GROMACS .gro file of C-alpha atoms in nm:
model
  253
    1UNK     CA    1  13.506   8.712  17.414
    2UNK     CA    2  13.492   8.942  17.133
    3UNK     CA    3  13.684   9.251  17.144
    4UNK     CA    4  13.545   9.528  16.921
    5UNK     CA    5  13.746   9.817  16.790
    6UNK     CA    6  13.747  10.154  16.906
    7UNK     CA    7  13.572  10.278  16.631
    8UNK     CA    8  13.253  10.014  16.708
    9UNK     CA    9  13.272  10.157  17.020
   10UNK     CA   10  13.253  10.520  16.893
   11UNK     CA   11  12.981  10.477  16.662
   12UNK     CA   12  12.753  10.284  16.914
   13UNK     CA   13  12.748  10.569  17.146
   14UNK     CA   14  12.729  10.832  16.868
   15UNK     CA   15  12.415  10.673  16.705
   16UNK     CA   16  12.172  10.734  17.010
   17UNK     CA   17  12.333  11.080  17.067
   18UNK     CA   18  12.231  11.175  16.646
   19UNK     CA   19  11.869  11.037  16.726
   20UNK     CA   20  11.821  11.224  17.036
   21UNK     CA   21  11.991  11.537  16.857
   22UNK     CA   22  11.772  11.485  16.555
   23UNK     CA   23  11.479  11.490  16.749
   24UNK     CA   24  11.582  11.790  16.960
   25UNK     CA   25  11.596  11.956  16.584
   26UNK     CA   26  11.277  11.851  16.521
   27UNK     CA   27  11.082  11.896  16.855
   28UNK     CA   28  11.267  12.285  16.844
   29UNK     CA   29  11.141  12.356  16.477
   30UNK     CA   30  10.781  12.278  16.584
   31UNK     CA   31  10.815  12.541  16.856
   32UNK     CA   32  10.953  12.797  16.635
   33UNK     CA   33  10.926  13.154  16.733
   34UNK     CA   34  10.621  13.280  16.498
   35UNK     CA   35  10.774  13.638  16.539
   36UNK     CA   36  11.124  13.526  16.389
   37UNK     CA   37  11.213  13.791  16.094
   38UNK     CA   38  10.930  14.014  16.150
   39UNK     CA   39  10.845  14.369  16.284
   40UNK     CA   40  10.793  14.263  16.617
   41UNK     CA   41  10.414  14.328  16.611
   42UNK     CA   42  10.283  14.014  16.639
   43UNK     CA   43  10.373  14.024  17.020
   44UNK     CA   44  10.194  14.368  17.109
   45UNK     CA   45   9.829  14.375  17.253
   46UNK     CA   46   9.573  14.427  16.978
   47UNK     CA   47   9.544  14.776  17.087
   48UNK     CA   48   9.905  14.837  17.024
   49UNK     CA   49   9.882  14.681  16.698
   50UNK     CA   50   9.582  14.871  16.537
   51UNK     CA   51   9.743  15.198  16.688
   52UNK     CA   52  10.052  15.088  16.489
   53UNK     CA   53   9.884  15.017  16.197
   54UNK     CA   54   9.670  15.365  16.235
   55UNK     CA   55   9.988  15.547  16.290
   56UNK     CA   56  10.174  15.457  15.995
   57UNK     CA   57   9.827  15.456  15.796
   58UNK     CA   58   9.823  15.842  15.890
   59UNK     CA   59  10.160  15.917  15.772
   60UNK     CA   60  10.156  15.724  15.437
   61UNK     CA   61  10.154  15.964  15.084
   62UNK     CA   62   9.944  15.706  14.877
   63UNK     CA   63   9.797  15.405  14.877
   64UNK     CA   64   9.560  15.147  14.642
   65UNK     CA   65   9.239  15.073  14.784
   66UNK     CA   66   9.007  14.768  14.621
   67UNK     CA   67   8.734  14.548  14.728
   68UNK     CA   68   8.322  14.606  14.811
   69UNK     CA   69   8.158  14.814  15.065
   70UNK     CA   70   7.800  14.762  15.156
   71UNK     CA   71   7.637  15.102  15.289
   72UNK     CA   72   7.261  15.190  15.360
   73UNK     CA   73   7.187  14.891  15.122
   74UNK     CA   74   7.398  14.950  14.856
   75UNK     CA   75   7.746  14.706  14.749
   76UNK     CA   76   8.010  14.989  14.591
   77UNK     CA   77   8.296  14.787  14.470
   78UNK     CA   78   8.633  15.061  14.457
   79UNK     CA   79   8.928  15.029  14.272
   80UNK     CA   80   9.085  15.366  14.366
   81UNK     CA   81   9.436  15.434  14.405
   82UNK     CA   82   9.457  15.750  14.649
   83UNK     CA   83   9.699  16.015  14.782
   84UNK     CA   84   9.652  16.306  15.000
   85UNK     CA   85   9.596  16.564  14.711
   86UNK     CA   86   9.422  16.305  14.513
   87UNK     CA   87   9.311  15.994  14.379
   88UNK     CA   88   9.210  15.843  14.003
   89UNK     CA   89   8.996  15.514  13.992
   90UNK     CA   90   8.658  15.312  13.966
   91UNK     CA   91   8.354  15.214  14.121
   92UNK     CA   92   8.125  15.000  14.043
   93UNK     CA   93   7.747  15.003  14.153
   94UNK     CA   94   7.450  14.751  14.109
   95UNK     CA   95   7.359  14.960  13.766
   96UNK     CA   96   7.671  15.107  13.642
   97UNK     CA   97   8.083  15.176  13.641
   98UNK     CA   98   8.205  15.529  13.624
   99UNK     CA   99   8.535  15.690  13.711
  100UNK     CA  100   8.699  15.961  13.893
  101UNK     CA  101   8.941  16.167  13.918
  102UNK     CA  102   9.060  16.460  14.145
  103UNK     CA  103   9.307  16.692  14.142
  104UNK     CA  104   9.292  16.911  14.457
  105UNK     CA  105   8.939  17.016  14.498
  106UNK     CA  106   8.859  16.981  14.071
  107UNK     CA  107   8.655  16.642  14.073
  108UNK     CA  108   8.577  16.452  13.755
  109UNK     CA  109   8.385  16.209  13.667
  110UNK     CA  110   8.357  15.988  13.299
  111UNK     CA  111   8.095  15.721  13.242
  112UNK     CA  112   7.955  15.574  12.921
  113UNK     CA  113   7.636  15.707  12.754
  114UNK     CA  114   7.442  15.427  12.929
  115UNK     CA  115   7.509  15.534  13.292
  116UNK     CA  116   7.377  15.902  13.198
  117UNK     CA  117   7.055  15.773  12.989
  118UNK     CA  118   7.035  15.570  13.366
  119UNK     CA  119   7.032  15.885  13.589
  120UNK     CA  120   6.720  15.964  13.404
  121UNK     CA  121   6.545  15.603  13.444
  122UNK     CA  122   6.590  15.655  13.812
  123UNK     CA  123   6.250  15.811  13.811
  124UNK     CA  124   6.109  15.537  13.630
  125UNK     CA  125   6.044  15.684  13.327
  126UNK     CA  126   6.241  15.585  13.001
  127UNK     CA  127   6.491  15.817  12.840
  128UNK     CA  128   6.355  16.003  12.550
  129UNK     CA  129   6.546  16.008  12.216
  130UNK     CA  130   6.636  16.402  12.330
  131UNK     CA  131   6.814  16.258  12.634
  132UNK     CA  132   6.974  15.897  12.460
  133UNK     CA  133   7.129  16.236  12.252
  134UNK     CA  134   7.255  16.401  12.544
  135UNK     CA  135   7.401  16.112  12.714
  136UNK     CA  136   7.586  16.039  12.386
  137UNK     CA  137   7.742  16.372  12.385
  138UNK     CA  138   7.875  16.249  12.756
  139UNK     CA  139   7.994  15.992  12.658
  140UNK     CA  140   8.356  15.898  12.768
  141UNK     CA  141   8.384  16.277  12.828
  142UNK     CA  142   8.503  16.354  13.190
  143UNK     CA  143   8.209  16.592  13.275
  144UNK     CA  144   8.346  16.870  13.574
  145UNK     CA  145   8.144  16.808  13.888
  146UNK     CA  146   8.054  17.111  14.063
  147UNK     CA  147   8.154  17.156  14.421
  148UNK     CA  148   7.785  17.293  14.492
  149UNK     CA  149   7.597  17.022  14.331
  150UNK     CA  150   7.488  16.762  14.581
  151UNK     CA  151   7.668  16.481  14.393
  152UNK     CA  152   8.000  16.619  14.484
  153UNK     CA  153   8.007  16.549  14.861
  154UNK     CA  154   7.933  16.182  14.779
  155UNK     CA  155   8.204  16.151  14.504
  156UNK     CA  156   8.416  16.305  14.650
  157UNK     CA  157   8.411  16.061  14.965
  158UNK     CA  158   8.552  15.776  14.731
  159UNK     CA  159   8.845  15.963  14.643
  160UNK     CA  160   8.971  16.101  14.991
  161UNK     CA  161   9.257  15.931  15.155
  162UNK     CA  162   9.181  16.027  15.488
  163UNK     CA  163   8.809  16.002  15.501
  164UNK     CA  164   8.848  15.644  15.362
  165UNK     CA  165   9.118  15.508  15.576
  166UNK     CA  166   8.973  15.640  15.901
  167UNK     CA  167   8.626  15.467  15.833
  168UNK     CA  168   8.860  15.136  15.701
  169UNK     CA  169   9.110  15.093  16.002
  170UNK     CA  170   8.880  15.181  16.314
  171UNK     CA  171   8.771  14.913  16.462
  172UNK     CA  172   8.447  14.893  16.668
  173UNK     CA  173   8.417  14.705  17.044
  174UNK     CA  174   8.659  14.539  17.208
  175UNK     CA  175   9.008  14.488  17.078
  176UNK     CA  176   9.075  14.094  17.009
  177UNK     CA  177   9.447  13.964  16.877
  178UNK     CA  178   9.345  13.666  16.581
  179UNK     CA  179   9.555  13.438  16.407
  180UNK     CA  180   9.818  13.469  16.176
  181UNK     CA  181   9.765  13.488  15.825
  182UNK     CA  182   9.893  13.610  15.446
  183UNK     CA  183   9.757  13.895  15.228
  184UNK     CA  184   9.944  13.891  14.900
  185UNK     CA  185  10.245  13.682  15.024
  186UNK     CA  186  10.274  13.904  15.310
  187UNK     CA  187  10.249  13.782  15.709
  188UNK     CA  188   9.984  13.935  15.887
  189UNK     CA  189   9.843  13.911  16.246
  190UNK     CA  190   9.435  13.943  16.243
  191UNK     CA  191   9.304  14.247  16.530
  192UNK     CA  192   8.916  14.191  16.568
  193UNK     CA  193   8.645  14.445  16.686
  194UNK     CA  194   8.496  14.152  16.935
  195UNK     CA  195   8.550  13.790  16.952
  196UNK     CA  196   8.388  13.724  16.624
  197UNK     CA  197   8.481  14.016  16.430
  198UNK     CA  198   8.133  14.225  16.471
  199UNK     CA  199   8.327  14.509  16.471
  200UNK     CA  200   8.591  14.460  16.188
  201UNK     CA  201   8.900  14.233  16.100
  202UNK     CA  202   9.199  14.462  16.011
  203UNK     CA  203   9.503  14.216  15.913
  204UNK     CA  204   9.835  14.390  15.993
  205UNK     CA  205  10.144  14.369  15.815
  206UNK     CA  206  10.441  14.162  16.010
  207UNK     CA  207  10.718  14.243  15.751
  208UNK     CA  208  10.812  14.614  15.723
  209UNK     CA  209  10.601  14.874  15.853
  210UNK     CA  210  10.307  14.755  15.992
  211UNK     CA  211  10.065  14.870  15.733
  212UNK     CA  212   9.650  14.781  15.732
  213UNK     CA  213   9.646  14.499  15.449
  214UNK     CA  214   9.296  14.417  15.465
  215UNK     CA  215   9.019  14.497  15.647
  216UNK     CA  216   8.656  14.288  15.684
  217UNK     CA  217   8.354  14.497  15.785
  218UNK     CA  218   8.128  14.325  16.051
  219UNK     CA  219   7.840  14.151  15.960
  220UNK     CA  220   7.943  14.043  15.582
  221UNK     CA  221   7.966  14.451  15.478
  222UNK     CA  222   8.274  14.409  15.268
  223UNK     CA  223   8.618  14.331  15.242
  224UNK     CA  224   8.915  14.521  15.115
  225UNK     CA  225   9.247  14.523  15.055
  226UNK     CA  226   9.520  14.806  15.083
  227UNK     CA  227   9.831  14.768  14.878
  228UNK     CA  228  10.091  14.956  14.694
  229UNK     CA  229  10.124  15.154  14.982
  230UNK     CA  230  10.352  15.498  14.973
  231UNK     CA  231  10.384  15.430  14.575
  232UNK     CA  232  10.349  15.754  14.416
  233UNK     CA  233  10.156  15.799  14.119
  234UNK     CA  234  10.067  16.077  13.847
  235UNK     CA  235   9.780  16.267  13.913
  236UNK     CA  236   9.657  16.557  13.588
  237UNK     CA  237   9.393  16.695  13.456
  238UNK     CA  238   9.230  16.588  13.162
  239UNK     CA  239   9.245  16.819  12.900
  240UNK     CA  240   8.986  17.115  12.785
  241UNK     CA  241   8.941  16.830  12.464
  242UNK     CA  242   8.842  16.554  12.691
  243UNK     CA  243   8.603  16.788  12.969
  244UNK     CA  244   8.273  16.914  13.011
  245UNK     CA  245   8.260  17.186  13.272
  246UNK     CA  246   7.814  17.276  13.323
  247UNK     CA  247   7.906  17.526  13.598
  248UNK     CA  248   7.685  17.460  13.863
  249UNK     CA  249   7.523  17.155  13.835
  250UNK     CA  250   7.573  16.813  13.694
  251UNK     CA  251   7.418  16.754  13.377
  252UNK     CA  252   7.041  16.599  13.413
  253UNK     CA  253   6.961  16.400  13.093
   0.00000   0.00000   0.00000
């Protein structure tokens, strides 16, 4: 009869106990609580979660909105960064890229010479060598839009804070919870307007406040993304050197 050592012994019975432990380990990673280190939102009802995300939207001092919108027919794509008193930024359409600026209720806008020489194509007619001349003059220029021309209601809706985020973050039909996800390196959970999104995709932060991070419009009418939120930024007035001001109405060329 052999006789082993206690130590044989020990490590005989030990070796089953690591396996069993090791898989333990294993089968307990795999089961991981997907909440672990975040804001808790995750495990709210997808009402609770946009209302979170709409809540903190509300309260925020600035934010940078970018991506396309598709309205009435037309794809904007917005690179605006936006506070409540303010915003400064781009957007693009199918024919052109202009800019804007506000400062309190003073609205700017600076193109190039070829969006103006456009506004006056939009009849169909060519410019003439009298407008190419005006448009020149406008060129680069931030040209004063007046608050009663009918252009200024318009503008001005790609530079308000509020008016933008409350179209962005309401979502339409019934609220569905989606899957997890990343914006930017950042966790999100996925609330849907309907099973299939018909009514918007808003993907809410899970680490820190639970900000909007992106939000899909239904039926393939854009998709953008909301960063750099509460991150203040300067907002002046160009100078008398760099403005136009045609009182009333925008120049026609």
């Amino acid at each position: 009869m052999t006789v082993r050592s206690p130590s044989s012994r020990i490590r005989r019975a030990v070796t089953p106990l690591a396996l069993c432990a090791g898989l333990t380990v294993g089968l307990t990673a795999c089961a991981a609580d997907p909440d672990e280190g975040t804001n808790g939102v995750g495990k709210l009802s997808a009402p609770e979660i946009e209302g979170k995300a709409r809540s903190v939207a509300d309260t925020a001092k600035a934010v940078r909105l970018a991506g396309t919108l598709v309205s009435k027919g037309d794809t904007f794509k917005l690179n605006m960064r936006l506070k409540q008193d303010g915003a400064s930024g781009s957007v693009t359409t199918k024919n052109s890229t202009f800019e804007l600026l506000r400062v309190g209720d003073a609205l700017y806008l600076k193109a190039d010479a070829d969006f103006w020489a456009h506004e006056d194509a939009q009849g169909g007619s060519e410019p003439t060598e009298a407008d190419t001349e005006a448009a020149d003059k406008l060129d680069d220029m931030y040209v004063k839009v007046p608050q009663g021309d009918p252009a200024y209601k318009q503008l001005r809706g790609f530079t308000d804070m509020g008016l933008l985020l409350d179209g962005l973050i309401g979502l339409h039909g019934e609220k569905v919870k989606g899957d997890r996800d990343q914006i930017g390196g950042v966790r999100t959970v996925k609330v849907k307007g309907g099973e299939g999104g018909e009514g918007g995709t808003l993907d809410v932060a899970l680490e820190g406040s639970p900000y909007p991070l992106q939000f899909a419009r239904g039926g393939g009418a854009g998709v953008v993304v909301l960063s750099e939120w509460n991150k203040d930024f300067p907002l002046t007035a160009p100078s008398k050197e760099e403005t136009l001001d045609y009182g009333k109405q925008l120049p026609r060329t």
